[in-house]
Short mmCIF file of C-alpha atoms in Angstrom, two decimals:
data_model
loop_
_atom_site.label_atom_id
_atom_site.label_comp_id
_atom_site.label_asym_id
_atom_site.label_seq_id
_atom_site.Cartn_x
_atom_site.Cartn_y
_atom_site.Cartn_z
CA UNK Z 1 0.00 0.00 0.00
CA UNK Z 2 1.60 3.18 -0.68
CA UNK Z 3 2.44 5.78 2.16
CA UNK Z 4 2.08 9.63 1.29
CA UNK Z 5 5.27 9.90 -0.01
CA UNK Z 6 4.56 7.79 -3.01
CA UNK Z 7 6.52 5.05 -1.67
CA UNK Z 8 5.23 1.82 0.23
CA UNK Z 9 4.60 1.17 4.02
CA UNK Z 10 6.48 -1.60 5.38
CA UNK Z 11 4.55 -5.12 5.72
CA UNK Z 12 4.49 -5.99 9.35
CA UNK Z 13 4.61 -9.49 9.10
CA UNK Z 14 5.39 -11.69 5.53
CA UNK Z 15 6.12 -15.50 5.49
CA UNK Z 16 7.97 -16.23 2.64
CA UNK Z 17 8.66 -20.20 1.59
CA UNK Z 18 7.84 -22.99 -0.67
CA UNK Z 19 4.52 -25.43 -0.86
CA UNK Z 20 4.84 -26.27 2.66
CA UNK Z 21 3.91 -23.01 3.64
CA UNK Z 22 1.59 -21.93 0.45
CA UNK Z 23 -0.35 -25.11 1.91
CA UNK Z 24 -0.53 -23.02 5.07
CA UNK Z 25 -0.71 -19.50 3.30
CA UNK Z 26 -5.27 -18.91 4.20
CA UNK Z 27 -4.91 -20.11 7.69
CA UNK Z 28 -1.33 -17.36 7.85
CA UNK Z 29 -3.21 -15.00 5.75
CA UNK Z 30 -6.26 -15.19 8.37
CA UNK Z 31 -3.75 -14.36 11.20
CA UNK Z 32 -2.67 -10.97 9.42
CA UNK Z 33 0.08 -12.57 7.98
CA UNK Z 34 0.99 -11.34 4.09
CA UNK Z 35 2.54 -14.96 2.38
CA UNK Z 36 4.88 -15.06 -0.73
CA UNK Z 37 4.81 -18.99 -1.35
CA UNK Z 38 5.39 -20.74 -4.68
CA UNK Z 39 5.29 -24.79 -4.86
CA UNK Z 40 9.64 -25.70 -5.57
CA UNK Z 41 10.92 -22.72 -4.25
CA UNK Z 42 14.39 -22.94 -4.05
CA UNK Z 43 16.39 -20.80 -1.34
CA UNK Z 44 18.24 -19.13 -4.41
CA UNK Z 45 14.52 -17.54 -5.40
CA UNK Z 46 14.25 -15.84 -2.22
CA UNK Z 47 17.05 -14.05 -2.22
CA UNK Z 48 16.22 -11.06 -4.66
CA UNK Z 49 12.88 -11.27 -3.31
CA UNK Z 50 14.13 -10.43 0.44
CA UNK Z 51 16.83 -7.99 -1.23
CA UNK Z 52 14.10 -5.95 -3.08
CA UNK Z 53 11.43 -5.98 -0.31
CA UNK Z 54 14.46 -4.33 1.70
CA UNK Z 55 15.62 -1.87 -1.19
CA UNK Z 56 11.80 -0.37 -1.34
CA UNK Z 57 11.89 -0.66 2.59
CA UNK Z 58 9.22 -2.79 2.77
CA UNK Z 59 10.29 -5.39 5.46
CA UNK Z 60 8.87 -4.66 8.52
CA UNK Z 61 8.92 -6.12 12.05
CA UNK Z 62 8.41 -9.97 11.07
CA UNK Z 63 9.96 -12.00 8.58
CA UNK Z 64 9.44 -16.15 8.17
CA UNK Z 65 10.90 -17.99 6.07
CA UNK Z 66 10.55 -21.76 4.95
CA UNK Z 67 13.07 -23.15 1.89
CA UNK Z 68 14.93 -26.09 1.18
CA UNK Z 69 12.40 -28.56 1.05
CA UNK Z 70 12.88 -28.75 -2.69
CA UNK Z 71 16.64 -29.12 -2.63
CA UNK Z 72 20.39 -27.96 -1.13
CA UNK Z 73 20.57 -24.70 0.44
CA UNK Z 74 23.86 -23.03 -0.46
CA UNK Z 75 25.54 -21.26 2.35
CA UNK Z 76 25.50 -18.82 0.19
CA UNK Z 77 22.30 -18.45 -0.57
CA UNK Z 78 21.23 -18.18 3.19
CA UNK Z 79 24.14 -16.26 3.98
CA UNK Z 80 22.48 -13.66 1.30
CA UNK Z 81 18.88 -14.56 2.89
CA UNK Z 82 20.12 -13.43 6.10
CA UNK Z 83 22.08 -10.28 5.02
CA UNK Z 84 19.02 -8.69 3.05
CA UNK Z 85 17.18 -9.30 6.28
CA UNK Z 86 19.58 -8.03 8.62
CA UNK Z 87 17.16 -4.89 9.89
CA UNK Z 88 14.34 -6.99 10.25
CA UNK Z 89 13.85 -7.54 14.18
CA UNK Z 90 12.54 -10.53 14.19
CA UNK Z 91 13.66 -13.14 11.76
CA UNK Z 92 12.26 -16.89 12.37
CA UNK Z 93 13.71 -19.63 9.87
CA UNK Z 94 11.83 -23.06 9.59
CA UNK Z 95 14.06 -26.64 9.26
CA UNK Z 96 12.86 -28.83 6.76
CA UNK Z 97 10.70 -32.04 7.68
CA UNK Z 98 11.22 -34.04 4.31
CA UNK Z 99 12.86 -37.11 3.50
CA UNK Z 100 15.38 -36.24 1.25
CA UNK Z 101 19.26 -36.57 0.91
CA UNK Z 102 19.52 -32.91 1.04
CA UNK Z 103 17.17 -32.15 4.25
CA UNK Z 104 19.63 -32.86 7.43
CA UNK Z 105 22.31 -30.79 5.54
CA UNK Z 106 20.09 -27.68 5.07
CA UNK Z 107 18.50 -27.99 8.81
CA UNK Z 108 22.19 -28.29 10.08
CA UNK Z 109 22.95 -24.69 7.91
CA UNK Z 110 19.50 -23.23 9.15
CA UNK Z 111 20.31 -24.23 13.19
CA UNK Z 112 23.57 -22.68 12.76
CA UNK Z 113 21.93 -19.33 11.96
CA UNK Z 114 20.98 -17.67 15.47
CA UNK Z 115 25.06 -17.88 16.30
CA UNK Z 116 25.62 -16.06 13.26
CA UNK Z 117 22.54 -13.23 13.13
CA UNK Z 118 21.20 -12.55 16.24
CA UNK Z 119 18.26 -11.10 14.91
CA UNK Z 120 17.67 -14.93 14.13
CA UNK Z 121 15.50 -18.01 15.63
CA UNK Z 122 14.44 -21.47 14.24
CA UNK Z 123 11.75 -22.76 14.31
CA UNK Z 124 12.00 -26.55 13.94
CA UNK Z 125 9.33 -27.90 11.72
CA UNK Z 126 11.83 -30.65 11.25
CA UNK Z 127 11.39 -31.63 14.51
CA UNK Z 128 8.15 -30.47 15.57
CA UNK Z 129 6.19 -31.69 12.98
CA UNK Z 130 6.05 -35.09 14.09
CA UNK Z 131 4.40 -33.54 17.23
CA UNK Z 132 1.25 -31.92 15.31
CA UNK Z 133 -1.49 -33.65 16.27
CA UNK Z 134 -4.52 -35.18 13.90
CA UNK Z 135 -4.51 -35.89 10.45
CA UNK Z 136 -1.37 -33.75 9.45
CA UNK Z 137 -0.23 -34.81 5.92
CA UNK Z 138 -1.04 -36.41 2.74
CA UNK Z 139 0.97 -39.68 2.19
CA UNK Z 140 3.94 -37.75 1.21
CA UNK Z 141 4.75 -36.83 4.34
CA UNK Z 142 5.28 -33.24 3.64
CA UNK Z 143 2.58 -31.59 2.33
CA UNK Z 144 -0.03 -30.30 4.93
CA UNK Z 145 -3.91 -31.30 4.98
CA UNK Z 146 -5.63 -29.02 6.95
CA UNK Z 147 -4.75 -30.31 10.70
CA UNK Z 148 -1.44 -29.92 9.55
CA UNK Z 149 -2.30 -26.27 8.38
CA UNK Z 150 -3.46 -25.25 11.71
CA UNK Z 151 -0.68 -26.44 13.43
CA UNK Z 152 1.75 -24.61 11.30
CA UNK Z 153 0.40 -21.49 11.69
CA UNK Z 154 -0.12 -21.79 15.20
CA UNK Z 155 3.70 -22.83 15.34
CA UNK Z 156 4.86 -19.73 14.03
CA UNK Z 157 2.21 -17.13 15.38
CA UNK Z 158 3.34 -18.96 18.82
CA UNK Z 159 6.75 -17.85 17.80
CA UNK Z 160 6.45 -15.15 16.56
CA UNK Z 161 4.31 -13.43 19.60
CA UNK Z 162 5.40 -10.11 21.19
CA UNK Z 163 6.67 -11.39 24.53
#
């Protein structure tokens, strides 16, 4: 939305990730939450997304993101993720909960974050999605059905509440 000075105001919170979270995206988007999700994201899309939401100063107090269910994360890539999103306050990175060569690698990379930007948590969806209770995914294991939605939002509104 643009402010008065023909520029745009920044968006409080945005979740920005892959199909796990576009399965999520109404139940976020009924929270307040604005969601950039596209089924395959890989980590390497999100970085000129996070760098141009930051150039039009657009990132506001929250920031989610969810990648590398759909392949390797480069450290260089998240390094980049991380950078753009340096200003943001409150930065909350999801693991990865599929079974996939690639998946314990990218969680390591994405737990080793909060040492390196302390405007950084995890969230571990790796580890907490075998908690959610109900019917939580189709047979794949990864994609959410709509217990599984529920839970995943209330995972990260839960973490990302003021305190």
């Amino acid at each position: 939305r643009p402010d008065n000075t023909g520029g745009f105001l920044p968006i409080g919170r945005i979740a920005i990730g892959d199909q796990v979270m576009l399965g999520a995206a109404s139940d976020l988007f009924g929270q307040g939450w604005i969601v950039d999700a596209e089924v395959s994201r890989q980590a390497s899309e999100v970085v000129p997304i996070v760098e141009q939401l930051g150039d039009q100063g657009r990132l506001g107090e929250t920031v989610v993101i969810h990648v590398g269910t759909n392949g390797t994360i480069s450290p260089e890539d998240l390094a980049a993720i991380m950078t753009a999103l340096s200003s943001v306050p409150d930065v909350q990175v999801l693991t990865v909960a599929v079974d996939r060569d690639w998946a314990s690698g990218n969680n390591d990379l994405i737990r080793q974050l909060p040492a390196q930007f302390p405007n950084v948590s995890v969230i571990d969806w790796a580890e907490l999605s075998k908690t959610c209770p109900g019917d939580c995914f189709y047979e794949d294991g990864m994609h959410l059905r709509p217990d599984g939605q529920r839970f995943y939002e209330q995972l990260i509104n839960t973490a990302t509440a003021p305190n």
